[in-house]
Structure formats: C-alpha cells, structure tokens
PDB file of C-alpha atoms and ligand atoms in Angstrom:
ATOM      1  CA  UNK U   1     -29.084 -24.446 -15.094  1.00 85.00           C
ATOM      2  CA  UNK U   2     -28.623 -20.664 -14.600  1.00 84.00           C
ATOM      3  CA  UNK U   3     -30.856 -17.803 -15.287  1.00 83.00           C
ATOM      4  CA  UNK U   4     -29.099 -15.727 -17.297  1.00 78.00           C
ATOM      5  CA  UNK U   5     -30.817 -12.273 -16.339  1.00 80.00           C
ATOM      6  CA  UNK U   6     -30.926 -12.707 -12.038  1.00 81.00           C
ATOM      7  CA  UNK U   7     -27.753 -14.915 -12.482  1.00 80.00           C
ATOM      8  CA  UNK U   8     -29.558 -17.039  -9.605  1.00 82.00           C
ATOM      9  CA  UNK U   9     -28.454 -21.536  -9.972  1.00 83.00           C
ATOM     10  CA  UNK U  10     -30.936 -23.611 -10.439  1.00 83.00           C
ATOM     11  CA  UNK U  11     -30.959 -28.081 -10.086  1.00 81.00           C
ATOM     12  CA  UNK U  12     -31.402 -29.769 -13.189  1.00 79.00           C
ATOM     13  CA  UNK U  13     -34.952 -30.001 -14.479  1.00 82.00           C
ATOM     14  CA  UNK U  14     -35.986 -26.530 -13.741  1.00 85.00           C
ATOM     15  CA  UNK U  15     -36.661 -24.545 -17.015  1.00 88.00           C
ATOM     16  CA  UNK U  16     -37.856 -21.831 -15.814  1.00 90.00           C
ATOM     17  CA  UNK U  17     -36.508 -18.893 -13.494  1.00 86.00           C
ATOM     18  CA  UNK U  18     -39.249 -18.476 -10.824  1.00 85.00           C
ATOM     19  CA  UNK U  19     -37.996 -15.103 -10.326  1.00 85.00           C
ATOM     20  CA  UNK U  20     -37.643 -13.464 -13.762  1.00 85.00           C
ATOM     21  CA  UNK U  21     -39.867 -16.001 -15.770  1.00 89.00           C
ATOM     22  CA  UNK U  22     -37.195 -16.400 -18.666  1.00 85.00           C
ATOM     23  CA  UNK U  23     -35.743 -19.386 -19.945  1.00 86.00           C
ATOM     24  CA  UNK U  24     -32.485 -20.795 -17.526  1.00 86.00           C
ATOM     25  CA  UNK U  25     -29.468 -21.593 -19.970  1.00 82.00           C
ATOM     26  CA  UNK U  26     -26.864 -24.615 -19.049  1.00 81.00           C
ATOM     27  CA  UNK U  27     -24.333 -23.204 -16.563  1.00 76.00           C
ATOM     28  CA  UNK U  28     -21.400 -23.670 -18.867  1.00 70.00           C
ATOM     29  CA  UNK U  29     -23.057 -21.324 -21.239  1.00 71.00           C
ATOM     30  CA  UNK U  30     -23.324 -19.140 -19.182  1.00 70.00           C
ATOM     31  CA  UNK U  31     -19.596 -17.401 -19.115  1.00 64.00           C
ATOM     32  CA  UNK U  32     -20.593 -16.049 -22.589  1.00 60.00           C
ATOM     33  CA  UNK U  33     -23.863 -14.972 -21.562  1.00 57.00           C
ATOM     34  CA  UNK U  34     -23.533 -13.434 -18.155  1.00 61.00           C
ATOM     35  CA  UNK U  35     -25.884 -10.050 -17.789  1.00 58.00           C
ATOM     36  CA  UNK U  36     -23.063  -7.803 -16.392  1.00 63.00           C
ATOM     37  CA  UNK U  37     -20.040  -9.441 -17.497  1.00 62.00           C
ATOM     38  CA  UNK U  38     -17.482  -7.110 -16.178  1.00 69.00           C
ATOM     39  CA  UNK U  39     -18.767  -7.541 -12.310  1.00 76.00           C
ATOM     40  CA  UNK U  40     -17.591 -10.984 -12.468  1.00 79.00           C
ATOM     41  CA  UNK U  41     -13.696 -12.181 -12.268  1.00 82.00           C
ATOM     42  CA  UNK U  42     -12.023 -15.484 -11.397  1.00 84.00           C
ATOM     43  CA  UNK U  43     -10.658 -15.727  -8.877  1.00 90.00           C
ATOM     44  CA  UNK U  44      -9.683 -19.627  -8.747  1.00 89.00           C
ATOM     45  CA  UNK U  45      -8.823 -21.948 -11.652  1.00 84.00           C
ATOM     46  CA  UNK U  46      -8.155 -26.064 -11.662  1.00 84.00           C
ATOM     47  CA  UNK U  47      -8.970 -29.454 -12.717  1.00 82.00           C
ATOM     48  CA  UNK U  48     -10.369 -30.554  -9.736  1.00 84.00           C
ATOM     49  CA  UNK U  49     -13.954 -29.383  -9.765  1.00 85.00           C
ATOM     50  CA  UNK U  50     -14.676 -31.189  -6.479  1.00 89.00           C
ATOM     51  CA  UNK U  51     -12.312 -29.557  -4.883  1.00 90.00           C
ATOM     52  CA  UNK U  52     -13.417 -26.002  -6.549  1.00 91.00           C
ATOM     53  CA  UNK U  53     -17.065 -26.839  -5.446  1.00 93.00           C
ATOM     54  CA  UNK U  54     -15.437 -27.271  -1.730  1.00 94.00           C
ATOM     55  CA  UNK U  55     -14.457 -23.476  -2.493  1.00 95.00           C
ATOM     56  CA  UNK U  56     -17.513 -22.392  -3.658  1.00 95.00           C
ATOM     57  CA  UNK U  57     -19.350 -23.837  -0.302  1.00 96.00           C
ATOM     58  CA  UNK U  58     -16.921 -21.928   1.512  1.00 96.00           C
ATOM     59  CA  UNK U  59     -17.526 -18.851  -0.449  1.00 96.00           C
ATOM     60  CA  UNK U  60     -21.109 -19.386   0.210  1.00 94.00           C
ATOM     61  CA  UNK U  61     -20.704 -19.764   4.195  1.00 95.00           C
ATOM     62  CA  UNK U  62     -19.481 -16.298   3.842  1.00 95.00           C
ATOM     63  CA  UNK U  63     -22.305 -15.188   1.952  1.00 94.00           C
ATOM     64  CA  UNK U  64     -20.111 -14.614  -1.549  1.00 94.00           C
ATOM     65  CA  UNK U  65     -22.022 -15.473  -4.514  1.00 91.00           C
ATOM     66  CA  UNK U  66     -19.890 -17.598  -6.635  1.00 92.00           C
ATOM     67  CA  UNK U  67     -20.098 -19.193 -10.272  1.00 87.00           C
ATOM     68  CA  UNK U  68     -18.554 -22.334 -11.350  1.00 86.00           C
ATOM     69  CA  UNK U  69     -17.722 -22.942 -14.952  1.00 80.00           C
ATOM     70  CA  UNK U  70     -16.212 -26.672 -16.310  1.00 75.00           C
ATOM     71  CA  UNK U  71     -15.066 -26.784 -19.711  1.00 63.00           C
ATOM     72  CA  UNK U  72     -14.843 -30.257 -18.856  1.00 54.00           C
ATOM     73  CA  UNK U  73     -16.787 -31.578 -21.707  1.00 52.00           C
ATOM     74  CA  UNK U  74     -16.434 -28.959 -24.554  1.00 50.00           C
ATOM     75  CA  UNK U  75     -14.342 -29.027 -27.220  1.00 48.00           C
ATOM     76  CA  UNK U  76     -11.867 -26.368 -25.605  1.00 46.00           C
ATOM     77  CA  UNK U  77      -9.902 -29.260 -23.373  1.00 46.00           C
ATOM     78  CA  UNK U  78      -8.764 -31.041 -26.562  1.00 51.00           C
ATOM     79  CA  UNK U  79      -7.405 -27.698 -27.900  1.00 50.00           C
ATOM     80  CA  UNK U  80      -4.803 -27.372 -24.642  1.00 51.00           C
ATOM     81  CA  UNK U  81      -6.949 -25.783 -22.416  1.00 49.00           C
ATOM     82  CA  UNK U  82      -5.128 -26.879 -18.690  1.00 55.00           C
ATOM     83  CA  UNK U  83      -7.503 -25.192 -16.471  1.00 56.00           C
ATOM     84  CA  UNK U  84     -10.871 -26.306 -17.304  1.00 72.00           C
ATOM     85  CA  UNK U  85     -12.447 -25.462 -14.330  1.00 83.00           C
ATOM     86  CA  UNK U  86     -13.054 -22.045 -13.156  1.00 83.00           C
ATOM     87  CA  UNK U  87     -14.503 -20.038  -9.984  1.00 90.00           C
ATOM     88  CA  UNK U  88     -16.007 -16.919 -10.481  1.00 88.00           C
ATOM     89  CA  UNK U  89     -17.296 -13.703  -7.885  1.00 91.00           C
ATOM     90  CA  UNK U  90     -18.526 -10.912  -8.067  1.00 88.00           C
ATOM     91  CA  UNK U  91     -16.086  -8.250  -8.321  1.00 86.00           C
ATOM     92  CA  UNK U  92     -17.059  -6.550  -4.705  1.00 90.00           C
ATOM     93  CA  UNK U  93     -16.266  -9.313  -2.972  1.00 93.00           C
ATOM     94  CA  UNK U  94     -12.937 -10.591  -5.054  1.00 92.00           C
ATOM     95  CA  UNK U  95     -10.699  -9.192  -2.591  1.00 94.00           C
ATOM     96  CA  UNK U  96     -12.814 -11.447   0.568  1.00 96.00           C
ATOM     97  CA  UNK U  97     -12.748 -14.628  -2.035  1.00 96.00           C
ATOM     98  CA  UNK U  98      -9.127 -14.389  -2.561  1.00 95.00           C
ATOM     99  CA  UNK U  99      -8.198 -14.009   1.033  1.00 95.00           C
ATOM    100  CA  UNK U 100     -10.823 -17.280   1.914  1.00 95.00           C
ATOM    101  CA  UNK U 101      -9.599 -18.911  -0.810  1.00 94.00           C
ATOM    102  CA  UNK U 102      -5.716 -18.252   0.101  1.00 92.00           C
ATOM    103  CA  UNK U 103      -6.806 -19.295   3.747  1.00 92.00           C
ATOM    104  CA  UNK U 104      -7.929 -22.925   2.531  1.00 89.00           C
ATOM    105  CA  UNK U 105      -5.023 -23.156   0.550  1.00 85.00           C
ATOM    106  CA  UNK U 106      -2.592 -22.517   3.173  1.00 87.00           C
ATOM    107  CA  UNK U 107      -4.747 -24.553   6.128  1.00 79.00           C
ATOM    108  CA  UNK U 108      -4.346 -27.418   3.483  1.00 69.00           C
ATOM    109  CA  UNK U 109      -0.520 -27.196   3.282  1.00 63.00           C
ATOM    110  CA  UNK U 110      -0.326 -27.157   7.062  1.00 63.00           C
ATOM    111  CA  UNK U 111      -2.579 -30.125   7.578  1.00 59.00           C
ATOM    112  CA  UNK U 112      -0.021 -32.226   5.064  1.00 56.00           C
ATOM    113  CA  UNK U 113       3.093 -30.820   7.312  1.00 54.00           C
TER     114      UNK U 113
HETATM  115 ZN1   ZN C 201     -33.954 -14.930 -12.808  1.00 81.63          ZN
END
C-alpha cells in the first residue's frame, strides 16, 4: 500500500498514512495516481520482479527513492504487455539510478564470464 499524496510504502494492513492521514491506495494503482506524475520516470523494466526488487534495495542503499509497479495480475499481461514489471525514480536522481543500475548489470555479466 502507498500513500498517494507523501508517495511514502507502506506493509500490507496499514490503511492509513501516519503522515498525511489519507487513505493508502494498492501500489499498482498507484502509476495512475501518483501526486506529481512528471517527477517520476522508469528507469528499469522486466519480468523478473525479484530481481527488480534486488534493484530497488540497491537504489535504496544509495538513498534513491524508488517505486515498483507489477502488472503482474491485471488484465494488461493478457493484452501483450512483455514488461510487466517496472522501476520507477524520481527524476533528480534518474541519471544516479541508471548508472547503479547499469553497474549491476554489467557486474552480473562479469560474474557469468
Ligand atoms: Zn502520506
């Protein structure tokens, strides 16, 4: 669950945004609802969502707030969507993301060598 005005997570069962007191909204609702819209981009899409919450813990380690949305069980899947899984920053710090990102990916392709 995600508050949709703070844009702060919350675990499952919380209902409530401590911060704002409005009602949270289910994360994968949340791409149509975000408060600011434009200061979010992607900056990784996949099918793997463990592997794009791996990203998003390294984001965090490097203090980048970071969004994931799965399509995983919506109706969009069965209409050809092929990347159902989607990382999102905040615009500032797209360029950092990338560059972390890009570093995984390439550490990954070493390790296999
Ligand atoms: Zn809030």
């Amino acid at each position: 669950m995600i508050c949709p005005k703070c844009e702060c997570e919350y675990v499952n069962g919380v209902k409530v945004c401590s911060d704002c007191g409005i009602d949270l909204i289910p994360v994968d609702e949340f791409e149509g609802n975000l408060s600011h819209p434009k200061d979010w981009v992607i900056v990784y899409t996949g099918n793997d969502l463990i592997e794009t919450e791996m990203l998003k813990a390294n984001l965090e380690g490097a203090e980048i707030d970071s969004i994931i949305i799965s399509q995983k069980d919506r109706n969009l899947i069965y209409l050809g969507e092929v990347s159902p899984v989607k990382l999102l920053v905040k615009k500032k710090d797209a360029e950092e993301a990338l560059s972390i990102i890009n570093d995984i990916n390439s550490t990954k392709i070493d390790d296999e060598e």
